[in-house]
């Protein structure tokens, strides 16, 4: 069986919180031979799933990197849509995994929306992930680990290893981070942010050259850049990377599939 029957990623949103027709807010669909998962779910994620012919009912779990709206807003949509009676009657249990503070974040959402996003007991499992934790039990056969990114006090990057289809690391928003480099060591695919060009660096985010340096230091085979602000899209991202990373480079766009 080839990689597509085992594990694949689809970039649902390769942009940021800035509304762009070409680049939606951050979200990735991770598919294995057993299940499908969302890595972040910015606004518009469920609609982009529907465009691919995939119902939100099929999502077995969600991994949130941090709680900024452009990475988490469609969590409200997911919970609300799950309450639709025909969905609720047949919905299988699923999980929401995220950094320290996830339980408090969900409580705040419930304070705002009340029963409109409340689900029956046992339908959703909430998992707060600590840096360095191994959360493999969530979705076999994947081995899953997490590391801090430094973007927020508790933001996380995730690594997914498949016994037959390689390894994928998704950082969400990050700074230059030894912890992320360690997490990504030898990975087949590193998906990381590239918010701004080298000439317009912004604290808390990566530029092309820094992302490329991290990929080289981690020894990854393939680097996929995403989370582009308009300033990055208007720049020469690839050329700014090339002096620092010699592996395969992908400039992500919405809907693209990337092999590990």
PDB file of N, CA and C in Angstrom, residues 93-166:
ATOM      1  N   UNK A  93     -17.792   9.075  19.626  1.00  0.00           N
ATOM      2  CA  UNK A  93     -16.980   9.901  20.520  1.00  0.00           C
ATOM      3  C   UNK A  93     -15.724  10.422  19.819  1.00  0.00           C
ATOM      4  N   UNK A  94     -15.323  11.634  20.180  1.00  0.00           N
ATOM      5  CA  UNK A  94     -14.114  12.226  19.617  1.00  0.00           C
ATOM      6  C   UNK A  94     -13.377  12.970  20.719  1.00  0.00           C
ATOM      7  N   UNK A  95     -12.175  13.437  20.408  1.00  0.00           N
ATOM      8  CA  UNK A  95     -11.390  14.127  21.434  1.00  0.00           C
ATOM      9  C   UNK A  95     -10.964  15.505  20.946  1.00  0.00           C
ATOM     10  N   UNK A  96     -10.689  16.364  21.912  1.00  0.00           N
ATOM     11  CA  UNK A  96     -10.067  17.664  21.669  1.00  0.00           C
ATOM     12  C   UNK A  96      -8.812  17.710  22.524  1.00  0.00           C
ATOM     13  N   UNK A  97      -7.658  17.801  21.885  1.00  0.00           N
ATOM     14  CA  UNK A  97      -6.380  17.876  22.589  1.00  0.00           C
ATOM     15  C   UNK A  97      -5.774  19.253  22.376  1.00  0.00           C
ATOM     16  N   UNK A  98      -5.157  19.781  23.409  1.00  0.00           N
ATOM     17  CA  UNK A  98      -4.559  21.103  23.285  1.00  0.00           C
ATOM     18  C   UNK A  98      -3.656  21.409  24.457  1.00  0.00           C
ATOM     19  N   UNK A  99      -3.050  22.573  24.461  1.00  0.00           N
ATOM     20  CA  UNK A  99      -2.086  22.935  25.501  1.00  0.00           C
ATOM     21  C   UNK A  99      -2.723  23.091  26.874  1.00  0.00           C
ATOM     22  N   UNK A 100      -1.858  23.274  27.851  1.00  0.00           N
ATOM     23  CA  UNK A 100      -2.311  23.629  29.192  1.00  0.00           C
ATOM     24  C   UNK A 100      -3.208  24.865  29.088  1.00  0.00           C
ATOM     25  N   UNK A 101      -4.357  24.793  29.745  1.00  0.00           N
ATOM     26  CA  UNK A 101      -5.335  25.868  29.654  1.00  0.00           C
ATOM     27  C   UNK A 101      -6.520  25.517  28.790  1.00  0.00           C
ATOM     28  N   UNK A 102      -6.478  24.317  28.155  1.00  0.00           N
ATOM     29  CA  UNK A 102      -7.580  23.919  27.280  1.00  0.00           C
ATOM     30  C   UNK A 102      -8.896  23.829  28.037  1.00  0.00           C
ATOM     31  N   UNK A 103      -8.887  23.235  29.220  1.00  0.00           N
ATOM     32  CA  UNK A 103     -10.132  23.120  29.987  1.00  0.00           C
ATOM     33  C   UNK A 103     -10.700  24.495  30.330  1.00  0.00           C
ATOM     34  N   UNK A 104      -9.830  25.404  30.732  1.00  0.00           N
ATOM     35  CA  UNK A 104     -10.278  26.760  31.055  1.00  0.00           C
ATOM     36  C   UNK A 104     -10.818  27.460  29.810  1.00  0.00           C
ATOM     37  N   UNK A 105     -10.163  27.251  28.675  1.00  0.00           N
ATOM     38  CA  UNK A 105     -10.609  27.843  27.415  1.00  0.00           C
ATOM     39  C   UNK A 105     -12.004  27.348  27.052  1.00  0.00           C
ATOM     40  N   UNK A 106     -12.233  26.044  27.181  1.00  0.00           N
ATOM     41  CA  UNK A 106     -13.544  25.480  26.854  1.00  0.00           C
ATOM     42  C   UNK A 106     -14.613  25.971  27.824  1.00  0.00           C
ATOM     43  N   UNK A 107     -14.259  26.121  29.096  1.00  0.00           N
ATOM     44  CA  UNK A 107     -15.213  26.670  30.062  1.00  0.00           C
ATOM     45  C   UNK A 107     -15.610  28.095  29.688  1.00  0.00           C
ATOM     46  N   UNK A 108     -14.638  28.878  29.223  1.00  0.00           N
ATOM     47  CA  UNK A 108     -14.940  30.251  28.807  1.00  0.00           C
ATOM     48  C   UNK A 108     -15.871  30.262  27.597  1.00  0.00           C
ATOM     49  N   UNK A 109     -15.657  29.337  26.666  1.00  0.00           N
ATOM     50  CA  UNK A 109     -16.554  29.237  25.511  1.00  0.00           C
ATOM     51  C   UNK A 109     -17.963  28.867  25.954  1.00  0.00           C
ATOM     52  N   UNK A 110     -18.057  27.946  26.895  1.00  0.00           N
ATOM     53  CA  UNK A 110     -19.379  27.556  27.391  1.00  0.00           C
ATOM     54  C   UNK A 110     -20.047  28.702  28.156  1.00  0.00           C
ATOM     55  N   UNK A 111     -19.258  29.523  28.823  1.00  0.00           N
ATOM     56  CA  UNK A 111     -19.836  30.686  29.490  1.00  0.00           C
ATOM     57  C   UNK A 111     -20.445  31.643  28.479  1.00  0.00           C
ATOM     58  N   UNK A 112     -19.831  31.726  27.307  1.00  0.00           N
ATOM     59  CA  UNK A 112     -20.326  32.630  26.268  1.00  0.00           C
ATOM     60  C   UNK A 112     -21.505  32.044  25.507  1.00  0.00           C
ATOM     61  N   UNK A 113     -21.451  30.742  25.204  1.00  0.00           N
ATOM     62  CA  UNK A 113     -22.448  30.136  24.311  1.00  0.00           C
ATOM     63  C   UNK A 113     -23.440  29.220  25.017  1.00  0.00           C
ATOM     64  N   UNK A 114     -23.154  28.868  26.265  1.00  0.00           N
ATOM     65  CA  UNK A 114     -24.086  28.047  27.028  1.00  0.00           C
ATOM     66  C   UNK A 114     -24.348  26.693  26.395  1.00  0.00           C
ATOM     67  N   UNK A 115     -25.604  26.248  26.493  1.00  0.00           N
ATOM     68  CA  UNK A 115     -25.967  24.914  26.022  1.00  0.00           C
ATOM     69  C   UNK A 115     -25.864  24.753  24.516  1.00  0.00           C
ATOM     70  N   UNK A 116     -25.693  25.848  23.784  1.00  0.00           N
ATOM     71  CA  UNK A 116     -25.603  25.743  22.324  1.00  0.00           C
ATOM     72  C   UNK A 116     -24.365  24.979  21.880  1.00  0.00           C
ATOM     73  N   UNK A 117     -23.373  24.855  22.748  1.00  0.00           N
ATOM     74  CA  UNK A 117     -22.201  24.059  22.384  1.00  0.00           C
ATOM     75  C   UNK A 117     -21.948  22.936  23.394  1.00  0.00           C
ATOM     76  N   UNK A 118     -22.940  22.650  24.245  1.00  0.00           N
ATOM     77  CA  UNK A 118     -22.807  21.560  25.211  1.00  0.00           C
ATOM     78  C   UNK A 118     -23.161  20.234  24.554  1.00  0.00           C
ATOM     79  N   UNK A 119     -22.354  19.219  24.814  1.00  0.00           N
ATOM     80  CA  UNK A 119     -22.573  17.891  24.250  1.00  0.00           C
ATOM     81  C   UNK A 119     -22.800  16.885  25.366  1.00  0.00           C
ATOM     82  N   UNK A 120     -23.476  15.775  25.065  1.00  0.00           N
ATOM     83  CA  UNK A 120     -23.733  14.761  26.088  1.00  0.00           C
ATOM     84  C   UNK A 120     -22.438  14.250  26.718  1.00  0.00           C
ATOM     85  N   UNK A 121     -22.526  13.914  27.976  1.00  0.00           N
ATOM     86  CA  UNK A 121     -21.369  13.405  28.701  1.00  0.00           C
ATOM     87  C   UNK A 121     -20.813  12.168  28.005  1.00  0.00           C
ATOM     88  N   UNK A 122     -19.511  12.151  27.837  1.00  0.00           N
ATOM     89  CA  UNK A 122     -18.851  11.003  27.228  1.00  0.00           C
ATOM     90  C   UNK A 122     -18.659  11.100  25.730  1.00  0.00           C
ATOM     91  N   UNK A 123     -19.278  12.099  25.090  1.00  0.00           N
ATOM     92  CA  UNK A 123     -19.150  12.200  23.632  1.00  0.00           C
ATOM     93  C   UNK A 123     -17.810  12.819  23.233  1.00  0.00           C
ATOM     94  N   UNK A 124     -17.322  13.764  24.031  1.00  0.00           N
ATOM     95  CA  UNK A 124     -16.051  14.406  23.705  1.00  0.00           C
ATOM     96  C   UNK A 124     -15.091  14.282  24.886  1.00  0.00           C
ATOM     97  N   UNK A 125     -13.884  13.859  24.593  1.00  0.00           N
ATOM     98  CA  UNK A 125     -12.831  13.733  25.597  1.00  0.00           C
ATOM     99  C   UNK A 125     -11.883  14.918  25.459  1.00  0.00           C
ATOM    100  N   UNK A 126     -11.628  15.608  26.548  1.00  0.00           N
ATOM    101  CA  UNK A 126     -10.737  16.768  26.538  1.00  0.00           C
ATOM    102  C   UNK A 126      -9.394  16.357  27.140  1.00  0.00           C
ATOM    103  N   UNK A 127      -8.323  16.615  26.398  1.00  0.00           N
ATOM    104  CA  UNK A 127      -6.984  16.191  26.822  1.00  0.00           C
ATOM    105  C   UNK A 127      -6.046  17.392  26.828  1.00  0.00           C
ATOM    106  N   UNK A 128      -5.604  17.800  28.008  1.00  0.00           N
ATOM    107  CA  UNK A 128      -4.582  18.837  28.094  1.00  0.00           C
ATOM    108  C   UNK A 128      -3.215  18.183  27.936  1.00  0.00           C
ATOM    109  N   UNK A 129      -2.445  18.677  26.981  1.00  0.00           N
ATOM    110  CA  UNK A 129      -1.165  18.072  26.623  1.00  0.00           C
ATOM    111  C   UNK A 129      -0.025  18.887  27.231  1.00  0.00           C
ATOM    112  N   UNK A 130       0.845  18.220  27.971  1.00  0.00           N
ATOM    113  CA  UNK A 130       2.005  18.875  28.556  1.00  0.00           C
ATOM    114  C   UNK A 130       3.215  18.691  27.649  1.00  0.00           C
ATOM    115  N   UNK A 131       4.093  19.671  27.568  1.00  0.00           N
ATOM    116  CA  UNK A 131       5.291  19.526  26.733  1.00  0.00           C
ATOM    117  C   UNK A 131       6.065  18.261  27.082  1.00  0.00           C
ATOM    118  N   UNK A 132       6.502  17.551  26.065  1.00  0.00           N
ATOM    119  CA  UNK A 132       7.227  16.310  26.269  1.00  0.00           C
ATOM    120  C   UNK A 132       6.344  15.099  26.454  1.00  0.00           C
ATOM    121  N   UNK A 133       5.039  15.315  26.542  1.00  0.00           N
ATOM    122  CA  UNK A 133       4.121  14.199  26.766  1.00  0.00           C
ATOM    123  C   UNK A 133       4.037  13.311  25.531  1.00  0.00           C
ATOM    124  N   UNK A 134       3.822  12.026  25.769  1.00  0.00           N
ATOM    125  CA  UNK A 134       3.546  11.062  24.708  1.00  0.00           C
ATOM    126  C   UNK A 134       2.058  10.747  24.791  1.00  0.00           C
ATOM    127  N   UNK A 135       1.306  11.136  23.756  1.00  0.00           N
ATOM    128  CA  UNK A 135      -0.152  10.967  23.778  1.00  0.00           C
ATOM    129  C   UNK A 135      -0.581   9.974  22.705  1.00  0.00           C
ATOM    130  N   UNK A 136       0.240   8.938  22.544  1.00  0.00           N
ATOM    131  CA  UNK A 136       0.030   7.944  21.495  1.00  0.00           C
ATOM    132  C   UNK A 136      -1.318   7.258  21.609  1.00  0.00           C
ATOM    133  N   UNK A 137      -1.817   7.107  22.823  1.00  0.00           N
ATOM    134  CA  UNK A 137      -3.064   6.358  23.007  1.00  0.00           C
ATOM    135  C   UNK A 137      -4.260   7.022  22.338  1.00  0.00           C
ATOM    136  N   UNK A 138      -4.127   8.287  21.963  1.00  0.00           N
ATOM    137  CA  UNK A 138      -5.262   9.000  21.370  1.00  0.00           C
ATOM    138  C   UNK A 138      -5.634   8.475  19.991  1.00  0.00           C
ATOM    139  N   UNK A 139      -4.668   8.122  19.184  1.00  0.00           N
ATOM    140  CA  UNK A 139      -4.991   7.734  17.804  1.00  0.00           C
ATOM    141  C   UNK A 139      -3.970   6.755  17.231  1.00  0.00           C
ATOM    142  N   UNK A 140      -4.041   5.495  17.658  1.00  0.00           N
ATOM    143  CA  UNK A 140      -3.183   4.483  17.063  1.00  0.00           C
ATOM    144  C   UNK A 140      -3.498   4.317  15.580  1.00  0.00           C
ATOM    145  N   UNK A 141      -2.520   3.947  14.738  1.00  0.00           N
ATOM    146  CA  UNK A 141      -1.161   3.506  15.080  1.00  0.00           C
ATOM    147  C   UNK A 141      -0.144   4.629  15.178  1.00  0.00           C
ATOM    148  N   UNK A 142      -0.586   5.869  15.258  1.00  0.00           N
ATOM    149  CA  UNK A 142       0.343   6.991  15.311  1.00  0.00           C
ATOM    150  C   UNK A 142       1.009   7.112  16.678  1.00  0.00           C
ATOM    151  N   UNK A 143       2.288   7.430  16.666  1.00  0.00           N
ATOM    152  CA  UNK A 143       2.992   7.851  17.868  1.00  0.00           C
ATOM    153  C   UNK A 143       3.006   9.377  17.866  1.00  0.00           C
ATOM    154  N   UNK A 144       2.580   9.987  18.959  1.00  0.00           N
ATOM    155  CA  UNK A 144       2.396  11.439  18.989  1.00  0.00           C
ATOM    156  C   UNK A 144       3.159  12.035  20.172  1.00  0.00           C
ATOM    157  N   UNK A 145       3.928  13.076  19.878  1.00  0.00           N
ATOM    158  CA  UNK A 145       4.645  13.806  20.916  1.00  0.00           C
ATOM    159  C   UNK A 145       4.455  15.304  20.702  1.00  0.00           C
ATOM    160  N   UNK A 146       4.723  16.074  21.743  1.00  0.00           N
ATOM    161  CA  UNK A 146       4.515  17.521  21.671  1.00  0.00           C
ATOM    162  C   UNK A 146       5.687  18.252  22.306  1.00  0.00           C
ATOM    163  N   UNK A 147       5.891  19.490  21.852  1.00  0.00           N
ATOM    164  CA  UNK A 147       6.946  20.338  22.410  1.00  0.00           C
ATOM    165  C   UNK A 147       6.489  21.789  22.374  1.00  0.00           C
ATOM    166  N   UNK A 148       6.996  22.624  23.283  1.00  0.00           N
ATOM    167  CA  UNK A 148       6.598  24.038  23.304  1.00  0.00           C
ATOM    168  C   UNK A 148       7.201  24.805  22.137  1.00  0.00           C
ATOM    169  N   UNK A 149       6.460  25.804  21.646  1.00  0.00           N
ATOM    170  CA  UNK A 149       6.941  26.602  20.518  1.00  0.00           C
ATOM    171  C   UNK A 149       7.387  28.006  20.904  1.00  0.00           C
ATOM    172  N   UNK A 150       6.973  28.486  22.068  1.00  0.00           N
ATOM    173  CA  UNK A 150       7.366  29.817  22.496  1.00  0.00           C
ATOM    174  C   UNK A 150       6.519  30.944  21.934  1.00  0.00           C
ATOM    175  N   UNK A 151       5.524  30.621  21.120  1.00  0.00           N
ATOM    176  CA  UNK A 151       4.664  31.673  20.562  1.00  0.00           C
ATOM    177  C   UNK A 151       3.769  32.274  21.646  1.00  0.00           C
ATOM    178  N   UNK A 152       3.198  31.405  22.476  1.00  0.00           N
ATOM    179  CA  UNK A 152       2.475  31.804  23.675  1.00  0.00           C
ATOM    180  C   UNK A 152       3.052  30.987  24.827  1.00  0.00           C
ATOM    181  N   UNK A 153       2.690  31.286  26.072  1.00  0.00           N
ATOM    182  CA  UNK A 153       3.280  30.545  27.188  1.00  0.00           C
ATOM    183  C   UNK A 153       3.105  29.035  27.109  1.00  0.00           C
ATOM    184  N   UNK A 154       2.036  28.559  26.469  1.00  0.00           N
ATOM    185  CA  UNK A 154       1.790  27.119  26.449  1.00  0.00           C
ATOM    186  C   UNK A 154       1.586  26.550  25.044  1.00  0.00           C
ATOM    187  N   UNK A 155       1.867  27.312  24.000  1.00  0.00           N
ATOM    188  CA  UNK A 155       1.636  26.820  22.633  1.00  0.00           C
ATOM    189  C   UNK A 155       2.501  25.595  22.344  1.00  0.00           C
ATOM    190  N   UNK A 156       1.962  24.690  21.516  1.00  0.00           N
ATOM    191  CA  UNK A 156       2.596  23.399  21.260  1.00  0.00           C
ATOM    192  C   UNK A 156       2.781  23.132  19.776  1.00  0.00           C
ATOM    193  N   UNK A 157       3.850  22.399  19.473  1.00  0.00           N
ATOM    194  CA  UNK A 157       4.017  21.732  18.184  1.00  0.00           C
ATOM    195  C   UNK A 157       3.776  20.246  18.412  1.00  0.00           C
ATOM    196  N   UNK A 158       3.314  19.550  17.369  1.00  0.00           N
ATOM    197  CA  UNK A 158       3.015  18.122  17.476  1.00  0.00           C
ATOM    198  C   UNK A 158       3.813  17.336  16.438  1.00  0.00           C
ATOM    199  N   UNK A 159       4.238  16.144  16.825  1.00  0.00           N
ATOM    200  CA  UNK A 159       4.894  15.211  15.903  1.00  0.00           C
ATOM    201  C   UNK A 159       4.061  13.941  15.821  1.00  0.00           C
ATOM    202  N   UNK A 160       3.815  13.509  14.576  1.00  0.00           N
ATOM    203  CA  UNK A 160       3.037  12.304  14.308  1.00  0.00           C
ATOM    204  C   UNK A 160       3.915  11.323  13.530  1.00  0.00           C
ATOM    205  N   UNK A 161       4.195  10.176  14.139  1.00  0.00           N
ATOM    206  CA  UNK A 161       4.981   9.130  13.479  1.00  0.00           C
ATOM    207  C   UNK A 161       4.085   7.949  13.150  1.00  0.00           C
ATOM    208  N   UNK A 162       4.115   7.536  11.889  1.00  0.00           N
ATOM    209  CA  UNK A 162       3.356   6.373  11.432  1.00  0.00           C
ATOM    210  C   UNK A 162       4.347   5.235  11.187  1.00  0.00           C
ATOM    211  N   UNK A 163       4.044   4.014  11.646  1.00  0.00           N
ATOM    212  CA  UNK A 163       5.016   2.920  11.522  1.00  0.00           C
ATOM    213  C   UNK A 163       5.388   2.573  10.088  1.00  0.00           C
ATOM    214  N   UNK A 164       4.546   2.942   9.125  1.00  0.00           N
ATOM    215  CA  UNK A 164       4.827   2.604   7.731  1.00  0.00           C
ATOM    216  C   UNK A 164       4.926   3.815   6.814  1.00  0.00           C
ATOM    217  N   UNK A 165       4.488   4.977   7.270  1.00  0.00           N
ATOM    218  CA  UNK A 165       4.378   6.126   6.366  1.00  0.00           C
ATOM    219  C   UNK A 165       5.150   7.355   6.810  1.00  0.00           C
ATOM    220  N   UNK A 166       6.128   7.189   7.683  1.00  0.00           N
ATOM    221  CA  UNK A 166       6.990   8.308   8.006  1.00  0.00           C
ATOM    222  C   UNK A 166       6.485   9.203   9.120  1.00  0.00           C
TER     223      UNK A 166
END
